[in-house]
CSV table of N, CA and C in Angstrom, one decimal:
chain,number,residue,atom,x,y,z
A,1,MET,N,82.8,-18.4,-30.3
A,1,MET,CA,81.6,-18.0,-30.9
A,1,MET,C,81.5,-18.6,-32.4
A,2,PRO,N,80.4,-18.8,-32.9
A,2,PRO,CA,80.3,-19.3,-34.3
A,2,PRO,C,80.7,-18.2,-35.3
A,3,LEU,N,81.1,-18.7,-36.4
A,3,LEU,CA,81.4,-17.7,-37.5
A,3,LEU,C,80.5,-17.8,-38.6
A,4,TYR,N,80.2,-16.8,-39.2
A,4,TYR,CA,79.2,-16.5,-40.3
A,4,TYR,C,79.7,-15.7,-41.4
A,5,GLU,N,79.2,-16.1,-42.6
A,5,GLU,CA,79.3,-15.2,-43.7
A,5,GLU,C,77.9,-14.7,-44.1
A,6,HIS,N,77.7,-13.5,-44.3
A,6,HIS,CA,76.5,-12.9,-44.4
A,6,HIS,C,76.5,-12.0,-45.6
A,7,VAL,N,75.6,-12.2,-46.6
A,7,VAL,CA,75.5,-11.3,-47.7
A,7,VAL,C,74.1,-10.8,-47.9
A,8,PHE,N,74.0,-9.4,-48.0
A,8,PHE,CA,72.8,-8.8,-48.3
A,8,PHE,C,72.7,-7.9,-49.5
A,9,LEU,N,71.5,-7.8,-50.0
A,9,LEU,CA,71.3,-7.0,-51.3
A,9,LEU,C,70.5,-5.9,-51.0
A,10,ALA,N,71.0,-4.6,-51.3
A,10,ALA,CA,70.2,-3.4,-51.1
A,10,ALA,C,69.7,-2.9,-52.5
A,11,ARG,N,68.6,-2.1,-52.4
A,11,ARG,CA,68.0,-1.7,-53.7
A,11,ARG,C,68.9,-0.9,-54.5
A,12,GLN,N,68.7,-0.8,-55.8
A,12,GLN,CA,69.4,-0.2,-56.7
A,12,GLN,C,69.4,1.4,-56.6
A,13,ASP,N,68.3,1.8,-56.0
A,13,ASP,CA,68.1,3.3,-56.0
A,13,ASP,C,68.9,3.9,-54.8
A,14,VAL,N,69.4,3.2,-53.9
A,14,VAL,CA,70.2,3.8,-52.9
A,14,VAL,C,71.5,4.1,-53.4
A,15,SER,N,72.2,5.1,-52.7
A,15,SER,CA,73.5,5.4,-53.2
A,15,SER,C,74.6,4.6,-52.5
A,16,GLY,N,75.8,4.8,-52.9
A,16,GLY,CA,76.9,4.0,-52.1
A,16,GLY,C,77.1,4.3,-50.7
A,17,GLN,N,76.9,5.7,-50.4
A,17,GLN,CA,77.0,6.2,-49.1
A,17,GLN,C,75.8,5.6,-48.2
A,18,GLN,N,74.7,5.4,-48.8
A,18,GLN,CA,73.6,4.8,-48.0
A,18,GLN,C,73.7,3.4,-47.7
A,19,VAL,N,74.4,2.8,-48.6
A,19,VAL,CA,74.8,1.3,-48.4
A,19,VAL,C,75.9,1.2,-47.3
A,20,GLU,N,76.8,2.2,-47.3
A,20,GLU,CA,77.8,2.2,-46.1
A,20,GLU,C,77.1,2.5,-44.9
A,21,ALA,N,76.1,3.3,-44.9
A,21,ALA,CA,75.4,3.6,-43.6
A,21,ALA,C,74.5,2.4,-43.2
A,22,LEU,N,74.1,1.6,-44.1
A,22,LEU,CA,73.4,0.3,-43.7
A,22,LEU,C,74.3,-0.6,-43.1
A,23,VAL,N,75.5,-0.7,-43.7
A,23,VAL,CA,76.6,-1.6,-43.2
A,23,VAL,C,76.9,-1.3,-41.7
A,24,GLU,N,77.1,0.1,-41.5
A,24,GLU,CA,77.4,0.6,-40.2
A,24,GLU,C,76.3,0.3,-39.2
A,25,GLN,N,75.0,0.4,-39.7
A,25,GLN,CA,73.9,0.1,-38.8
A,25,GLN,C,73.9,-1.4,-38.3
A,26,PHE,N,74.2,-2.2,-39.3
A,26,PHE,CA,74.2,-3.7,-39.0
A,26,PHE,C,75.5,-4.1,-38.2
A,27,LYS,N,76.5,-3.4,-38.5
A,27,LYS,CA,77.7,-3.7,-37.6
A,27,LYS,C,77.4,-3.3,-36.2
A,28,SER,N,76.8,-2.2,-35.9
A,28,SER,CA,76.4,-1.9,-34.5
A,28,SER,C,75.6,-2.8,-33.8
A,29,VAL,N,74.6,-3.4,-34.6
A,29,VAL,CA,73.7,-4.4,-34.1
A,29,VAL,C,74.6,-5.7,-33.6
A,30,ILE,N,75.5,-6.0,-34.5
A,30,ILE,CA,76.3,-7.3,-34.1
A,30,ILE,C,77.2,-6.9,-32.9
A,31,GLU,N,77.8,-5.8,-32.8
A,31,GLU,CA,78.7,-5.4,-31.8
A,31,GLU,C,78.0,-5.2,-30.4
A,32,GLU,N,76.7,-4.7,-30.5
A,32,GLU,CA,75.8,-4.6,-29.3
A,32,GLU,C,75.5,-6.1,-28.9
A,33,GLY,N,75.4,-7.0,-29.7
A,33,GLY,CA,75.1,-8.4,-29.3
A,33,GLY,C,76.3,-9.1,-28.8
A,34,GLY,N,77.4,-8.6,-28.8
A,34,GLY,CA,78.6,-9.2,-28.3
A,34,GLY,C,79.4,-9.8,-29.4
A,35,GLY,N,79.3,-9.5,-30.6
A,35,GLY,CA,80.1,-10.1,-31.7
A,35,GLY,C,81.0,-9.0,-32.3
A,36,THR,N,81.7,-9.5,-33.4
A,36,THR,CA,82.6,-8.6,-34.1
A,36,THR,C,82.4,-8.9,-35.6
A,37,VAL,N,82.7,-7.9,-36.4
A,37,VAL,CA,82.6,-8.1,-37.8
A,37,VAL,C,84.1,-8.0,-38.3
A,38,ALA,N,84.5,-9.2,-38.8
A,38,ALA,CA,85.9,-9.4,-39.1
A,38,ALA,C,86.2,-8.7,-40.5
A,39,LYS,N,85.3,-8.7,-41.5
A,39,LYS,CA,85.5,-8.1,-42.8
A,39,LYS,C,84.2,-7.7,-43.5
A,40,VAL,N,84.4,-6.5,-44.1
A,40,VAL,CA,83.2,-6.0,-44.9
A,40,VAL,C,83.7,-5.9,-46.3
A,41,GLU,N,83.1,-6.5,-47.3
A,41,GLU,CA,83.4,-6.3,-48.7
A,41,GLU,C,82.1,-5.8,-49.4
A,42,THR,N,82.3,-4.7,-50.2
A,42,THR,CA,81.3,-4.2,-51.1
A,42,THR,C,81.5,-4.7,-52.4
A,43,TRP,N,80.6,-5.5,-53.0
A,43,TRP,CA,80.8,-6.1,-54.3
A,43,TRP,C,80.2,-5.1,-55.5
A,44,GLY,N,79.5,-4.1,-55.0
A,44,GLY,CA,79.0,-3.1,-56.0
A,44,GLY,C,77.7,-3.4,-56.5
A,45,LEU,N,77.2,-2.7,-57.5
A,45,LEU,CA,76.0,-2.8,-58.2
A,45,LEU,C,76.0,-3.9,-59.2
A,46,LYS,N,75.3,-4.9,-59.0
A,46,LYS,CA,75.3,-6.0,-60.1
A,46,LYS,C,73.8,-6.3,-60.5
A,47,SER,N,73.7,-6.9,-61.6
A,47,SER,CA,72.5,-7.3,-62.2
A,47,SER,C,72.0,-8.6,-61.5
A,48,LEU,N,70.7,-8.6,-61.3
A,48,LEU,CA,70.1,-9.8,-60.7
A,48,LEU,C,69.6,-10.8,-61.9
A,49,SER,N,69.5,-12.0,-61.5
A,49,SER,CA,69.0,-13.0,-62.4
A,49,SER,C,67.6,-12.9,-62.7
A,50,TYR,N,66.9,-12.3,-61.8
A,50,TYR,CA,65.5,-12.1,-61.9
A,50,TYR,C,65.0,-10.9,-61.0
A,51,ARG,N,63.9,-10.4,-61.4
A,51,ARG,CA,63.5,-9.1,-60.7
A,51,ARG,C,63.1,-9.5,-59.1
A,52,ILE,N,63.6,-8.7,-58.3
A,52,ILE,CA,63.2,-8.9,-56.9
A,52,ILE,C,62.5,-7.6,-56.5
A,53,ARG,N,61.2,-7.6,-56.1
A,53,ARG,CA,60.5,-6.3,-55.7
A,53,ARG,C,60.6,-5.2,-56.7
A,54,LYS,N,60.5,-5.5,-58.0
A,54,LYS,CA,60.7,-4.6,-59.2
A,54,LYS,C,62.0,-4.0,-59.4
A,55,ASN,N,63.0,-4.6,-58.8
A,55,ASN,CA,64.4,-4.3,-59.0
A,55,ASN,C,65.1,-5.3,-59.8
A,56,ARG,N,65.9,-4.8,-60.9
A,56,ARG,CA,66.7,-5.5,-61.7
A,56,ARG,C,68.1,-5.6,-61.3
A,57,LYS,N,68.6,-4.6,-60.4
A,57,LYS,CA,70.0,-4.6,-60.0
A,57,LYS,C,70.0,-4.4,-58.4
A,58,ALA,N,71.1,-4.8,-57.8
A,58,ALA,CA,71.2,-4.5,-56.4
A,58,ALA,C,72.6,-4.3,-56.0
A,59,HIS,N,72.8,-3.7,-54.9
A,59,HIS,CA,74.2,-3.5,-54.3
A,59,HIS,C,74.4,-4.7,-53.4
A,60,PHE,N,75.5,-5.4,-53.7
A,60,PHE,CA,75.9,-6.6,-52.9
A,60,PHE,C,76.9,-6.3,-51.9
A,61,THR,N,76.7,-6.8,-50.7
A,61,THR,CA,77.7,-6.6,-49.6
A,61,THR,C,77.9,-7.8,-48.8
A,62,LEU,N,79.1,-8.2,-48.5
A,62,LEU,CA,79.5,-9.4,-47.7
A,62,LEU,C,80.0,-9.0,-46.3
A,63,LEU,N,79.5,-9.6,-45.3
A,63,LEU,CA,80.0,-9.4,-43.9
A,63,LEU,C,80.5,-10.7,-43.4
A,64,ASN,N,81.7,-10.8,-42.9
A,64,ASN,CA,82.2,-11.9,-42.2
A,64,ASN,C,82.0,-11.6,-40.7
A,65,LEU,N,81.3,-12.4,-40.0
A,65,LEU,CA,80.9,-12.3,-38.6
A,65,LEU,C,81.5,-13.3,-37.6
A,66,ASP,N,81.8,-12.8,-36.5
A,66,ASP,CA,82.2,-13.7,-35.4
A,66,ASP,C,81.2,-13.2,-34.2
A,67,ALA,N,80.0,-13.9,-34.2
A,67,ALA,CA,79.0,-13.3,-33.3
A,67,ALA,C,78.1,-14.5,-32.8
A,68,PRO,N,77.5,-14.3,-31.6
A,68,PRO,CA,76.4,-15.3,-31.1
A,68,PRO,C,75.2,-15.4,-32.1
A,69,ALA,N,74.6,-16.4,-32.0
A,69,ALA,CA,73.4,-16.6,-32.9
A,69,ALA,C,72.4,-15.5,-32.6
A,70,THR,N,72.2,-15.1,-31.4
A,70,THR,CA,71.1,-14.1,-31.0
A,70,THR,C,71.5,-12.8,-31.8
A,71,ALA,N,72.7,-12.4,-31.9
A,71,ALA,CA,73.0,-11.1,-32.5
A,71,ALA,C,72.8,-11.2,-34.0
A,72,VAL,N,73.1,-12.3,-34.6
A,72,VAL,CA,72.9,-12.6,-36.0
A,72,VAL,C,71.4,-12.6,-36.3
A,73,ALA,N,70.6,-13.3,-35.4
A,73,ALA,CA,69.2,-13.2,-35.6
A,73,ALA,C,68.5,-11.8,-35.5
A,74,GLU,N,69.0,-11.0,-34.6
A,74,GLU,CA,68.5,-9.7,-34.5
A,74,GLU,C,68.9,-8.8,-35.8
A,75,MET,N,70.1,-9.0,-36.2
A,75,MET,CA,70.5,-8.3,-37.5
A,75,MET,C,69.6,-8.7,-38.7
A,76,GLU,N,69.4,-10.1,-38.8
A,76,GLU,CA,68.5,-10.5,-39.9
A,76,GLU,C,67.0,-10.0,-39.7
A,77,ARG,N,66.6,-9.9,-38.5
A,77,ARG,CA,65.2,-9.4,-38.2
A,77,ARG,C,65.1,-7.9,-38.6
A,78,GLN,N,66.2,-7.2,-38.4
A,78,GLN,CA,66.1,-5.7,-38.7
A,78,GLN,C,66.3,-5.5,-40.2
A,79,GLN,N,67.0,-6.5,-40.9
A,79,GLN,CA,67.1,-6.5,-42.3
A,79,GLN,C,65.8,-6.7,-43.1
A,80,ARG,N,65.0,-7.7,-42.5
A,80,ARG,CA,63.7,-8.0,-43.0
A,80,ARG,C,62.7,-6.9,-42.9
A,81,LEU,N,62.9,-6.0,-41.8
A,81,LEU,CA,62.0,-4.8,-41.6
A,81,LEU,C,62.4,-3.6,-42.5
A,82,HIS,N,63.8,-3.5,-42.9
A,82,HIS,CA,64.3,-2.4,-43.6
A,82,HIS,C,63.8,-2.5,-45.1
A,83,GLU,N,63.3,-1.4,-45.6
A,83,GLU,CA,62.8,-1.4,-47.0
A,83,GLU,C,63.9,-1.4,-48.1
A,84,ASP,N,65.0,-1.0,-47.7
A,84,ASP,CA,66.1,-0.9,-48.7
A,84,ASP,C,66.8,-2.2,-48.9
A,85,VAL,N,66.6,-3.3,-48.0
A,85,VAL,CA,67.2,-4.5,-48.1
A,85,VAL,C,66.4,-5.5,-48.8
A,86,LEU,N,66.9,-6.0,-50.0
A,86,LEU,CA,66.0,-6.8,-50.9
A,86,LEU,C,66.0,-8.3,-50.3
A,87,ARG,N,67.3,-8.8,-50.1
A,87,ARG,CA,67.5,-10.3,-49.7
A,87,ARG,C,68.7,-10.2,-48.8
A,88,SER,N,68.8,-11.3,-48.0
A,88,SER,CA,69.9,-11.6,-47.2
A,88,SER,C,70.1,-13.1,-47.1
A,89,MET,N,71.3,-13.5,-46.8
A,89,MET,CA,71.6,-14.8,-46.6
A,89,MET,C,72.7,-15.1,-45.7
A,90,THR,N,72.7,-15.8,-44.7
A,90,THR,CA,73.6,-16.1,-43.7
A,90,THR,C,74.0,-17.6,-43.7
A,91,LEU,N,75.3,-17.9,-43.7
A,91,LEU,CA,75.9,-19.2,-43.7
A,91,LEU,C,76.8,-19.3,-42.5
A,92,ARG,N,76.7,-20.4,-41.9
A,92,ARG,CA,77.6,-20.7,-40.7
A,92,ARG,C,78.9,-21.4,-41.4
A,93,VAL,N,80.0,-21.0,-41.2
A,93,VAL,CA,81.1,-21.5,-41.6
A,93,VAL,C,82.2,-22.0,-40.7
A,94,ASP,N,83.1,-22.9,-40.9
A,94,ASP,CA,84.1,-23.3,-40.0
A,94,ASP,C,85.2,-22.4,-39.8
A,95,GLU,N,85.6,-21.7,-40.8
A,95,GLU,CA,86.6,-20.6,-40.6
A,95,GLU,C,86.3,-19.6,-41.7
A,96,LEU,N,86.7,-18.3,-41.3
A,96,LEU,CA,86.6,-17.2,-42.3
A,96,LEU,C,87.8,-17.1,-43.2
A,97,GLU,N,87.5,-16.7,-44.4
A,97,GLU,CA,88.5,-16.5,-45.4
A,97,GLU,C,89.3,-15.2,-45.0
A,98,GLU,N,90.7,-15.4,-45.2
A,98,GLU,CA,91.6,-14.2,-44.7
A,98,GLU,C,91.7,-13.2,-45.8
A,99,GLY,N,91.9,-13.6,-47.1
A,99,GLY,CA,92.0,-12.7,-48.2
A,99,GLY,C,90.7,-12.2,-48.8
A,100,PRO,N,90.8,-11.8,-50.0
A,100,PRO,CA,89.6,-11.3,-50.7
A,100,PRO,C,88.7,-12.6,-51.0
A,101,SER,N,87.4,-12.3,-51.0
A,101,SER,CA,86.5,-13.4,-51.4
A,101,SER,C,86.6,-13.8,-52.9
A,102,VAL,N,85.9,-14.8,-53.3
A,102,VAL,CA,85.9,-15.3,-54.7
A,102,VAL,C,85.5,-14.2,-55.6
A,103,MET,N,84.4,-13.5,-55.2
A,103,MET,CA,83.8,-12.4,-56.0
A,103,MET,C,84.8,-11.3,-56.3
A,104,MET,N,85.7,-10.9,-55.3
A,104,MET,CA,86.6,-9.9,-55.5
A,104,MET,C,87.7,-10.4,-56.3
A,105,GLN,N,88.1,-11.7,-56.2
A,105,GLN,CA,89.2,-12.2,-57.0
A,105,GLN,C,88.7,-12.3,-58.4
A,106,LYS,N,87.5,-12.6,-58.7
A,106,LYS,CA,87.0,-12.7,-60.0
A,106,LYS,C,87.1,-11.2,-60.6
A,107,ARG,N,86.6,-10.2,-59.9
A,107,ARG,CA,86.7,-8.9,-60.4
A,107,ARG,C,88.2,-8.6,-60.8
A,108,ASP,N,89.1,-8.8,-59.9
A,108,ASP,CA,90.5,-8.6,-60.1
A,108,ASP,C,91.0,-9.3,-61.5
A,109,ARG,N,90.6,-10.5,-61.6
A,109,ARG,CA,91.0,-11.4,-62.8
A,109,ARG,C,90.4,-10.8,-64.1
A,110,ASP,N,89.1,-10.4,-64.0
A,110,ASP,CA,88.5,-9.8,-65.1
A,110,ASP,C,89.2,-8.5,-65.5
A,111,ASP,N,89.7,-7.7,-64.6
A,111,ASP,CA,90.3,-6.4,-64.9
A,111,ASP,C,91.5,-6.6,-65.5
A,112,ARG,N,92.3,-7.6,-65.0
A,112,ARG,CA,93.7,-8.0,-65.7
A,112,ARG,C,93.5,-8.5,-67.1
A,113,ARG,N,92.5,-9.2,-67.3
A,113,ARG,CA,92.2,-9.9,-68.6
A,113,ARG,C,91.8,-8.8,-69.6
A,114,ASP,N,91.1,-7.9,-69.2
A,114,ASP,CA,90.6,-6.8,-70.0
A,114,ASP,C,91.7,-5.9,-70.5
A,115,ASP,N,92.8,-5.7,-69.6
A,115,ASP,CA,93.9,-5.0,-70.0
A,115,ASP,C,94.8,-5.7,-71.0
A,116,ARG,N,94.8,-7.0,-70.8
A,116,ARG,CA,95.6,-7.7,-71.7
A,116,ARG,C,95.1,-7.8,-73.1
A,117,ARG,N,93.8,-8.0,-73.2
A,117,ARG,CA,93.2,-8.1,-74.5
A,117,ARG,C,92.9,-6.7,-75.2
A,118,GLY,N,92.6,-6.7,-76.5
A,118,GLY,CA,92.3,-5.5,-77.1
A,118,GLY,C,90.9,-5.0,-76.9
A,119,ARG,N,90.5,-4.3,-77.8
A,119,ARG,CA,89.1,-3.6,-77.6
A,119,ARG,C,88.0,-4.7,-77.9
A,120,PHE,N,88.3,-5.6,-78.8
A,120,PHE,CA,87.3,-6.6,-79.1
A,120,PHE,C,87.5,-7.9,-78.3
A,121,GLY,N,88.3,-7.9,-77.4
A,121,GLY,CA,88.5,-9.2,-76.6
A,121,GLY,C,89.4,-10.2,-77.3
A,122,ASP,N,89.1,-11.5,-77.0
A,122,ASP,CA,90.0,-12.5,-77.5
A,122,ASP,C,89.2,-13.2,-78.7
A,123,ARG,N,88.7,-12.4,-79.7
A,123,ARG,CA,87.9,-12.8,-80.7
A,123,ARG,C,88.7,-13.4,-81.8
A,124,GLY,N,89.8,-12.9,-82.2
A,124,GLY,CA,90.6,-13.4,-83.3
A,124,GLY,C,90.3,-12.8,-84.6
A,125,PRO,N,91.0,-13.3,-85.7
A,125,PRO,CA,90.7,-12.6,-87.0
A,125,PRO,C,89.4,-13.0,-87.7
A,126,ARG,N,89.1,-12.4,-88.7
A,126,ARG,CA,87.9,-12.8,-89.4
A,126,ARG,C,87.9,-14.1,-90.0
A,127,ARG,N,86.8,-14.8,-90.4
A,127,ARG,CA,86.7,-16.1,-91.0
A,127,ARG,C,87.5,-16.2,-92.2
A,128,ASP,N,87.6,-15.2,-93.0
A,128,ASP,CA,88.4,-15.3,-94.3
A,128,ASP,C,89.1,-14.0,-94.3
A,129,ASP,N,90.1,-14.0,-95.2
A,129,ASP,CA,90.9,-12.7,-95.2
A,129,ASP,C,90.4,-11.8,-96.3
A,130,ARG,N,89.4,-12.1,-97.0
A,130,ARG,CA,88.9,-11.3,-98.1
A,130,ARG,C,88.2,-10.0,-97.4
A,131,PRO,N,88.3,-8.9,-98.1
A,131,PRO,CA,87.6,-7.7,-97.5
A,131,PRO,C,86.1,-7.8,-97.7
A,132,ARG,N,85.4,-7.2,-96.8
A,132,ARG,CA,84.0,-7.3,-97.0
A,132,ARG,C,83.5,-6.4,-98.1
A,133,ASP,N,82.4,-6.8,-98.8
A,133,ASP,CA,81.9,-6.1,-99.9
A,133,ASP,C,80.7,-5.3,-99.4
A,134,ASP,N,81.0,-4.0,-99.1
A,134,ASP,CA,79.9,-3.1,-98.5
A,134,ASP,C,79.2,-2.3,-99.6
A,135,ARG,N,79.5,-2.6,-100.8
A,135,ARG,CA,78.8,-1.9,-101.9
A,135,ARG,C,77.3,-2.2,-102.0
A,136,PRO,N,76.4,-1.3,-102.4
A,136,PRO,CA,75.0,-1.6,-102.5
A,136,PRO,C,74.9,-2.8,-103.6
A,137,ARG,N,73.8,-3.5,-103.6
A,137,ARG,CA,73.6,-4.6,-104.5
A,137,ARG,C,73.7,-4.2,-106.0
A,138,GLU,N,73.2,-3.1,-106.3
A,138,GLU,CA,73.1,-2.6,-107.6
A,138,GLU,C,74.5,-2.3,-108.2
A,139,ASP,N,75.5,-1.9,-107.3
A,139,ASP,CA,76.7,-1.5,-107.7
A,139,ASP,C,77.7,-2.7,-107.8
A,140,ARG,N,77.4,-3.8,-107.5
A,140,ARG,CA,78.2,-5.1,-107.5
A,140,ARG,C,78.4,-5.5,-108.9
A,141,PRO,N,79.3,-6.1,-109.2
A,141,PRO,CA,79.5,-6.8,-110.5
A,141,PRO,C,78.4,-7.7,-110.8
A,142,ARG,N,78.1,-8.0,-112.0
A,142,ARG,CA,77.0,-8.7,-112.5
A,142,ARG,C,77.0,-10.3,-111.9
A,143,GLU,N,78.2,-10.8,-111.9
A,143,GLU,CA,78.3,-12.2,-111.4
A,143,GLU,C,77.9,-12.4,-110.0
A,144,ASP,N,78.1,-11.2,-109.1
A,144,ASP,CA,77.8,-11.3,-107.7
A,144,ASP,C,76.3,-11.1,-107.4
A,145,ARG,N,75.6,-10.5,-108.4
A,145,ARG,CA,74.1,-10.2,-108.1
A,145,ARG,C,73.3,-11.5,-108.4
A,146,PRO,N,72.2,-11.7,-107.6
A,146,PRO,CA,71.4,-12.8,-107.9
A,146,PRO,C,70.7,-12.6,-109.2
A,147,LYS,N,70.3,-13.8,-109.8
A,147,LYS,CA,69.7,-13.7,-111.2
A,147,LYS,C,68.4,-13.2,-110.9
A,148,GLU,N,68.0,-12.2,-111.9
A,148,GLU,CA,66.7,-11.5,-111.8
A,148,GLU,C,65.8,-12.3,-112.8
A,149,PRO,N,64.5,-12.5,-112.5
A,149,PRO,CA,63.7,-13.3,-113.5
A,149,PRO,C,63.5,-12.4,-114.7
A,150,GLU,N,63.2,-13.0,-115.8
A,150,GLU,CA,62.8,-12.1,-117.0
A,150,GLU,C,61.4,-11.8,-116.9
A,151,VAL,N,61.0,-10.7,-116.6
A,151,VAL,CA,59.6,-10.3,-116.4
A,151,VAL,C,58.9,-10.0,-117.7
A,152,ALA,N,59.7,-9.5,-118.7
A,152,ALA,CA,59.2,-9.2,-119.9
A,152,ALA,C,58.9,-10.5,-120.7
A,153,ALA,N,59.7,-11.4,-120.7
A,153,ALA,CA,59.6,-12.7,-121.4
A,153,ALA,C,58.4,-13.4,-120.8
A,154,ALA,N,58.2,-13.5,-119.6
A,154,ALA,CA,57.0,-14.2,-118.9
A,154,ALA,C,55.7,-13.5,-119.3
A,155,ALA,N,55.6,-12.2,-119.4
A,155,ALA,CA,54.4,-11.5,-119.8
A,155,ALA,C,54.1,-11.8,-121.3
A,156,SER,N,55.1,-11.9,-122.1
A,156,SER,CA,54.8,-12.1,-123.5
A,156,SER,C,54.3,-13.6,-123.7
A,157,ASP,N,54.8,-14.5,-123.0
A,157,ASP,CA,54.4,-15.8,-123.0
A,157,ASP,C,52.9,-16.0,-122.6
A,158,GLU,N,52.5,-15.3,-121.6
A,158,GLU,CA,51.1,-15.4,-121.2
A,158,GLU,C,50.2,-14.8,-122.2
A,159,SER,N,50.7,-13.6,-122.9
A,159,SER,CA,49.8,-12.9,-123.8
A,159,SER,C,49.6,-13.9,-125.1
A,160,LYS,N,50.6,-14.7,-125.5
A,160,LYS,CA,50.5,-15.6,-126.6
A,160,LYS,C,49.4,-16.7,-126.3
A,161,GLY,N,49.4,-17.2,-125.1
A,161,GLY,CA,48.6,-18.3,-124.7
A,161,GLY,C,47.1,-17.9,-124.7
A,162,ALA,N,46.9,-16.5,-124.5
A,162,ALA,CA,45.5,-16.1,-124.3
A,162,ALA,C,44.9,-15.9,-125.7
A,163,GLU,N,45.7,-15.7,-126.9
A,163,GLU,CA,45.0,-15.6,-128.1
A,163,GLU,C,44.6,-16.7,-128.7
């Protein structure tokens, strides 16, 4: 039987248990069609690049399938009819991945990196070692303040020219 990787996106409004129920429903469709589901990975709630049916986030789920094309077509048909499924994509592959998918490896790598770094990440020290001057402008020393124009001198020059 052909091998497939299938990813579907569920609406952000559904709960995790409802996503699991969707997975079980689609697994039963594959098994009734004579196929098997080798692996199920839930990638969680992720932001979308653009809005899909007024949703900015979606629950991502990967299914590795070993099923005939008719079973996969029936599952895709039911997903198109289901209102909680935003998008789906099925790819035929030569072999299924044994370990975790790239998305799960990325999540593990990011978790390890966050543990290794501090609160502010790998940002490094400030540009200069001088302390910041958080004092209001009026309280700074005179040399740090910008030059203020001489308002009184300008007004007296204008009054002399008018006479």
